[in-house]
Amino acid sequence: MEGQELPYVLVDCIGGKHGVYEDHVEFLEKHFRLITMKEYLENKKFLSEKIRAVYMWYHKPVINKELLQSLPNLKIVASSGVGIDHLDLNLLSSYGVKLSNTPFVVSTDSADLGVALMLASSRRLVEGHQMAVSPDTEYFPADWLGAELSGATLGIVGMGTIGYKVAERAKAFEMKILYHNRNQRNKEEESAVGAIYCKKIDDLLHQSDFVLLSVNLTPQTHKLIGKRELELMKPTATLINISRGLVVDQDALVEALQNKVIKAAALDVTYPEPLPRDHPLLKLKNVIITPHIGSATKKTRRLMMENMVESIQAGLTGLPIPNEVSL
Ligand SMILES: O=C(O)C(=O)CO
């Protein structure tokens, strides 16, 4: 590559709360000439012809018609993570732009987080911590009881790569596992983890002590869990969401939690993110919220970055794109 100009790749920004990690930059700059959004806007005339890829780190920069129109030589958008609900696939396809994501490298960590939320909620870890560090509460009252995972029923809604890894972990916890997929029953995976397929989501909701959501957000899964579905759940059940906030009707969830229609919720995702500080979900004791950290480990974020580099390189040289999303 010596002597050759590196491909120009647009990133939103480097560093800060939402930017490309600073410790990824050295690697990225070996392969690309990174152009931040600020640089692009300051020198649009020259750069718009040059930029051939967008490195979309956690949904930034926003890809809209205006941006696509202004980048005539754009070949590929590499989006971090598995979810692609922040992108308009028809729009990308209408500009002949390819898309990739990083589905496989995020699955282990996301599954770990699902199980962490299930344990934290069932054993009341957050409440327990607050009590243990508080100077003025009575320590370990007699009624401090949680619920055990062993022997409990876990219902996984969406047994894709992440859901399957949750099932593998749940098996080690000696849970009974049910799952529901909208489109596809996978008999091989099902028998590997001893999971029982529920053709109807209602059956799963009805029987589960823990309902874990690991579906993609699509028009079909938008508010998949609403008032009716929450009412089908056991009053002792916990809802765990590691997919997208909008898979759940959040107002219905607040009501269900306030009225003890279900016991608890543990959510890595909400809408919006973060929730406004006065949101009722933040006031409920039977709720645990984490700030969308499914893939947030150092190793996985590094692998995501490396996956994205490979996809951009393939997209720019006409090779098959690893993790290409069909548009
Ligand atoms: O990969 C994704 O889309 C995630 O949201 C991980 O938490």
Coordinates of C-alpha atoms and ligand atoms in Angstrom, one line a residue:
M1 CA 0.0 0.0 0.0
E2 CA 3.1 2.3 0.3
G3 CA 2.7 5.4 -1.8
Q4 CA -0.9 4.7 -2.3
E5 CA -3.5 7.1 -0.9
L6 CA -5.5 5.5 2.0
P7 CA -9.3 5.3 1.4
Y8 CA -11.1 8.3 2.9
V9 CA -13.6 7.1 5.6
L10 CA -16.1 9.3 7.4
V11 CA -16.4 9.0 11.2
D12 CA -18.6 11.2 13.4
C13 CA -15.9 12.2 15.8
I14 CA -13.0 10.8 17.7
G15 CA -13.0 10.4 21.5
G16 CA -15.5 12.0 23.8
K17 CA -18.7 10.2 25.0
H18 CA -19.9 9.1 21.6
G19 CA -16.9 9.1 19.4
V20 CA -14.6 6.4 18.0
Y21 CA -12.5 5.1 20.8
E22 CA -9.1 6.9 20.9
D23 CA -7.3 3.6 21.4
H24 CA -8.8 2.3 18.1
V25 CA -7.5 5.2 16.1
E26 CA -4.0 4.0 15.6
F27 CA -5.3 0.8 14.0
L28 CA -7.9 2.6 12.0
E29 CA -5.4 5.1 10.7
K30 CA -3.2 2.2 9.4
H31 CA -6.0 1.4 6.9
F32 CA -7.9 4.6 6.4
R33 CA -7.7 8.3 6.2
L34 CA -10.2 9.2 8.8
I35 CA -12.3 12.3 8.2
T36 CA -14.4 13.5 11.1
M37 CA -17.8 15.1 10.5
K38 CA -16.4 18.4 11.5
E39 CA -13.6 18.2 9.0
Y40 CA -16.0 17.1 6.3
L41 CA -18.3 20.0 6.9
E42 CA -15.5 22.5 6.9
N43 CA -14.1 21.2 3.6
K44 CA -17.1 19.6 2.0
K45 CA -16.3 20.6 -1.6
F46 CA -13.0 18.6 -1.7
L47 CA -14.0 15.8 0.7
S48 CA -17.4 14.9 -0.7
E49 CA -15.8 13.3 -3.8
K50 CA -13.1 11.6 -1.7
I51 CA -15.1 9.8 0.9
R52 CA -15.8 6.2 0.0
A53 CA -17.0 4.7 3.3
V54 CA -18.7 5.6 6.5
Y55 CA -17.5 4.0 9.8
M56 CA -20.7 4.2 11.8
W57 CA -19.8 3.9 15.4
Y58 CA -22.8 3.5 17.7
H59 CA -25.3 5.0 15.3
K60 CA -23.2 8.1 14.4
P61 CA -23.0 9.9 12.1
V62 CA -26.7 9.8 11.2
I63 CA -27.1 8.6 7.6
N64 CA -29.8 10.5 5.8
K65 CA -30.7 11.5 2.3
E66 CA -28.8 14.7 2.6
L67 CA -25.6 12.9 3.6
L68 CA -26.0 10.2 0.9
Q69 CA -26.6 12.8 -1.8
S70 CA -23.5 14.7 -0.8
L71 CA -21.2 11.6 -1.0
P72 CA -21.3 10.4 -4.7
N73 CA -18.5 7.9 -4.3
L74 CA -19.8 6.3 -1.1
K75 CA -19.6 2.5 -1.4
I76 CA -20.2 1.1 2.1
V77 CA -21.5 1.9 5.5
A78 CA -20.0 -0.3 8.2
S79 CA -22.3 -0.1 11.3
S80 CA -21.1 -1.3 14.7
G81 CA -23.2 -3.8 16.6
V82 CA -25.8 -6.2 15.4
G83 CA -29.0 -3.9 15.4
I84 CA -29.6 -2.0 12.2
D85 CA -32.9 -0.4 13.2
H86 CA -31.3 3.0 13.2
L87 CA -30.8 2.7 9.4
D88 CA -33.1 3.2 6.5
L89 CA -32.2 0.1 4.4
N90 CA -34.3 1.2 1.4
L91 CA -32.5 4.6 1.3
L92 CA -29.1 2.9 1.4
S93 CA -30.1 0.5 -1.4
S94 CA -31.5 3.4 -3.5
Y95 CA -28.0 5.0 -3.4
G96 CA -26.3 1.7 -4.2
V97 CA -24.5 1.7 -0.9
K98 CA -23.7 -1.6 0.8
L99 CA -24.1 -2.2 4.5
S100 CA -22.3 -4.4 7.1
N101 CA -22.8 -4.9 10.8
T102 CA -20.9 -7.0 13.4
P103 CA -23.4 -9.6 14.6
F104 CA -21.2 -12.5 15.8
V105 CA -18.7 -10.7 17.9
V106 CA -21.3 -9.1 20.1
S107 CA -23.3 -12.2 20.9
T108 CA -21.3 -13.6 23.9
D109 CA -21.2 -10.4 25.8
S110 CA -24.8 -9.6 25.1
A111 CA -25.8 -13.0 26.3
D112 CA -23.7 -12.6 29.4
L113 CA -25.4 -9.3 30.1
G114 CA -28.9 -10.9 29.7
V115 CA -27.9 -13.5 32.3
A116 CA -26.3 -10.8 34.6
L117 CA -29.6 -8.9 34.5
M118 CA -31.6 -12.0 35.2
L119 CA -29.4 -12.8 38.3
A120 CA -29.2 -9.2 39.4
S121 CA -33.0 -9.0 39.4
S122 CA -33.8 -12.4 40.8
R123 CA -31.3 -12.0 43.7
R124 CA -32.1 -8.3 44.1
L125 CA -28.4 -7.3 43.8
V126 CA -29.0 -3.6 43.3
E127 CA -31.4 -3.2 46.2
G128 CA -29.0 -5.4 48.3
H129 CA -26.0 -3.2 47.4
Q130 CA -27.9 -0.1 48.3
M131 CA -28.9 -1.6 51.6
A132 CA -25.4 -2.8 52.4
V133 CA -23.8 0.6 51.8
S134 CA -26.5 2.6 53.5
P135 CA -25.6 3.8 56.9
D136 CA -29.1 3.8 58.3
T137 CA -30.9 0.7 57.1
E138 CA -31.2 -2.4 59.1
Y139 CA -28.8 -5.0 57.7
F140 CA -30.2 -8.2 56.2
P141 CA -33.8 -8.2 57.3
A142 CA -35.5 -11.6 57.6
D143 CA -37.7 -11.0 54.6
W144 CA -34.8 -10.4 52.3
L145 CA -35.6 -13.2 49.8
G146 CA -34.9 -13.5 46.1
A147 CA -35.9 -16.1 43.6
E148 CA -33.7 -18.9 42.4
L149 CA -32.8 -19.5 38.8
S150 CA -32.3 -23.2 39.2
G151 CA -35.6 -25.0 38.3
A152 CA -37.2 -21.8 37.1
T153 CA -38.5 -21.4 33.5
L154 CA -36.8 -19.0 31.2
G155 CA -38.7 -18.0 28.0
I156 CA -36.4 -16.6 25.3
V157 CA -38.2 -14.5 22.7
G158 CA -35.9 -14.5 19.6
M159 CA -33.5 -17.4 19.7
G160 CA -30.9 -16.1 17.2
T161 CA -27.2 -16.1 18.0
I162 CA -27.6 -14.1 21.2
G163 CA -30.7 -15.9 22.4
Y164 CA -29.0 -19.2 21.8
K165 CA -26.0 -18.2 23.9
V166 CA -28.4 -17.1 26.7
A167 CA -29.9 -20.6 26.5
E168 CA -26.5 -22.3 26.8
R169 CA -25.9 -20.2 29.9
A170 CA -29.3 -20.9 31.3
K171 CA -28.8 -24.6 30.9
A172 CA -25.7 -24.4 33.1
F173 CA -28.0 -22.7 35.7
E174 CA -30.4 -25.7 35.5
M175 CA -33.3 -23.7 34.1
K176 CA -36.1 -25.0 32.1
I177 CA -35.9 -23.3 28.7
L178 CA -38.7 -22.3 26.4
Y179 CA -38.2 -20.3 23.2
H180 CA -40.3 -18.6 20.5
N181 CA -39.1 -17.5 17.1
R182 CA -41.4 -15.8 14.7
N183 CA -40.1 -17.4 11.6
Q184 CA -37.8 -20.3 12.3
R185 CA -37.8 -23.3 14.5
N186 CA -34.2 -24.6 14.9
K187 CA -34.4 -28.2 16.0
E188 CA -30.7 -28.8 16.2
E189 CA -30.0 -25.9 18.5
E190 CA -33.1 -26.6 20.4
S191 CA -32.0 -30.1 21.3
A192 CA -28.4 -29.0 22.0
V193 CA -29.6 -26.8 24.9
G194 CA -32.7 -28.8 25.8
A195 CA -35.1 -25.9 24.9
I196 CA -38.7 -26.4 24.1
Y197 CA -40.2 -24.5 21.2
C198 CA -43.4 -22.5 21.7
K199 CA -45.1 -21.9 18.4
K200 CA -47.2 -19.2 20.1
I201 CA -45.6 -16.5 22.1
D202 CA -48.6 -16.5 24.4
D203 CA -47.7 -20.0 25.6
L204 CA -44.2 -18.9 26.4
L205 CA -45.4 -15.8 28.3
H206 CA -47.9 -17.8 30.2
Q207 CA -45.4 -20.4 31.5
S208 CA -42.2 -18.4 32.0
D209 CA -40.7 -17.1 35.3
F210 CA -38.3 -15.0 33.3
V211 CA -39.0 -13.7 29.8
L212 CA -35.9 -12.5 28.0
L213 CA -36.2 -10.5 24.8
S214 CA -33.5 -10.9 22.2
V215 CA -35.2 -10.1 18.9
N216 CA -34.3 -7.5 16.3
L217 CA -36.4 -4.4 16.2
T218 CA -38.4 -4.6 13.0
P219 CA -41.9 -3.4 12.2
Q220 CA -43.1 -6.9 13.3
T221 CA -41.5 -6.7 16.7
H222 CA -42.3 -3.0 17.4
K223 CA -44.1 -3.1 20.8
L224 CA -44.3 -6.8 20.6
I225 CA -44.8 -6.8 24.4
G226 CA -47.7 -4.6 25.3
K227 CA -50.5 -4.6 27.9
R228 CA -52.1 -7.9 26.6
E229 CA -48.7 -9.7 26.6
L230 CA -47.8 -8.4 30.1
E231 CA -51.1 -9.6 31.4
L232 CA -50.4 -13.1 30.1
M233 CA -47.2 -13.3 32.2
K234 CA -47.2 -14.6 35.7
P235 CA -47.5 -12.0 38.5
T236 CA -44.2 -13.5 39.8
A237 CA -42.4 -13.1 36.4
T238 CA -39.6 -10.8 35.4
L239 CA -39.1 -9.2 32.0
I240 CA -35.6 -8.9 30.7
N241 CA -34.9 -6.8 27.6
I242 CA -31.5 -6.8 25.9
S243 CA -32.8 -6.1 22.4
R244 CA -34.3 -2.7 21.8
G245 CA -36.5 -0.5 24.0
L246 CA -39.2 -0.2 21.4
V247 CA -39.8 -4.0 21.4
V248 CA -41.8 -3.2 24.6
D249 CA -44.6 -0.8 25.0
Q250 CA -43.0 1.2 27.8
D251 CA -46.1 2.9 29.1
A252 CA -47.8 -0.5 29.5
L253 CA -44.7 -1.8 31.2
V254 CA -44.7 1.0 33.8
E255 CA -48.4 0.3 34.5
A256 CA -47.8 -3.4 34.8
L257 CA -44.9 -2.9 37.2
Q258 CA -46.8 -0.3 39.3
N259 CA -49.8 -2.6 39.5
K260 CA -47.8 -5.8 40.2
V261 CA -49.1 -7.4 37.0
I262 CA -45.5 -8.7 36.7
K263 CA -42.9 -8.8 39.5
A264 CA -40.0 -7.0 38.0
A265 CA -38.1 -5.8 34.9
A266 CA -34.4 -5.6 34.0
L267 CA -33.7 -3.5 31.0
D268 CA -30.5 -2.8 29.1
V269 CA -32.5 -0.8 26.5
T270 CA -35.3 1.8 26.8
Y271 CA -36.7 4.6 24.7
P272 CA -35.3 7.1 24.7
E273 CA -31.8 6.3 26.0
P274 CA -31.1 7.6 28.5
L275 CA -34.6 8.0 30.0
P276 CA -35.5 11.5 31.2
R277 CA -34.6 11.8 34.9
D278 CA -38.2 12.1 35.9
H279 CA -39.3 9.0 34.0
P280 CA -41.6 6.7 36.1
L281 CA -39.4 3.6 35.3
L282 CA -36.6 5.2 37.3
K283 CA -38.7 5.5 40.4
L284 CA -39.7 1.8 40.6
K285 CA -37.8 -0.5 43.0
N286 CA -38.6 -3.5 41.0
V287 CA -36.7 -2.2 38.0
I288 CA -33.0 -2.5 37.1
I289 CA -31.7 -0.4 34.2
T290 CA -28.3 -0.5 32.6
P291 CA -27.2 2.0 29.9
H292 CA -27.3 -0.2 26.8
I293 CA -24.1 -2.1 27.5
G294 CA -24.7 -5.4 25.8
S295 CA -21.5 -5.4 23.9
A296 CA -19.6 -3.0 26.2
T297 CA -16.4 -4.9 26.9
K298 CA -13.0 -3.8 25.8
K299 CA -12.3 -7.0 23.8
T300 CA -15.6 -7.0 22.0
R301 CA -15.5 -3.4 21.1
R302 CA -12.0 -4.0 19.6
L303 CA -13.3 -7.0 17.6
M304 CA -16.2 -4.9 16.4
M305 CA -13.8 -2.3 15.1
E306 CA -11.7 -4.9 13.4
N307 CA -14.8 -6.5 11.8
M308 CA -15.8 -3.1 10.5
V309 CA -12.3 -2.4 9.0
E310 CA -12.5 -5.8 7.2
S311 CA -15.9 -5.0 5.8
I312 CA -14.9 -1.6 4.6
Q313 CA -11.8 -3.0 2.9
A314 CA -13.8 -5.7 1.2
G315 CA -16.5 -3.3 0.2
L316 CA -13.9 -1.0 -1.4
T317 CA -12.0 -3.7 -3.3
G318 CA -15.1 -5.5 -4.6
L319 CA -14.5 -8.6 -2.5
P320 CA -17.3 -10.4 -0.6
I321 CA -18.1 -8.3 2.4
P322 CA -18.0 -10.1 5.7
N323 CA -21.2 -9.5 7.6
E324 CA -22.9 -7.8 4.7
V325 CA -26.6 -7.0 5.5
S326 CA -28.8 -7.8 2.5
L327 CA -30.7 -4.7 1.5
Ligands
LIG1 O1 -25.1 -4.8 19.0 C1 -26.1 -4.1 19.2 O2 -26.9 -3.8 18.4 C2 -26.3 -3.8 20.6 O3 -27.3 -3.1 20.9 C3 -25.5 -4.4 21.7 O4 -25.9 -4.0 22.9

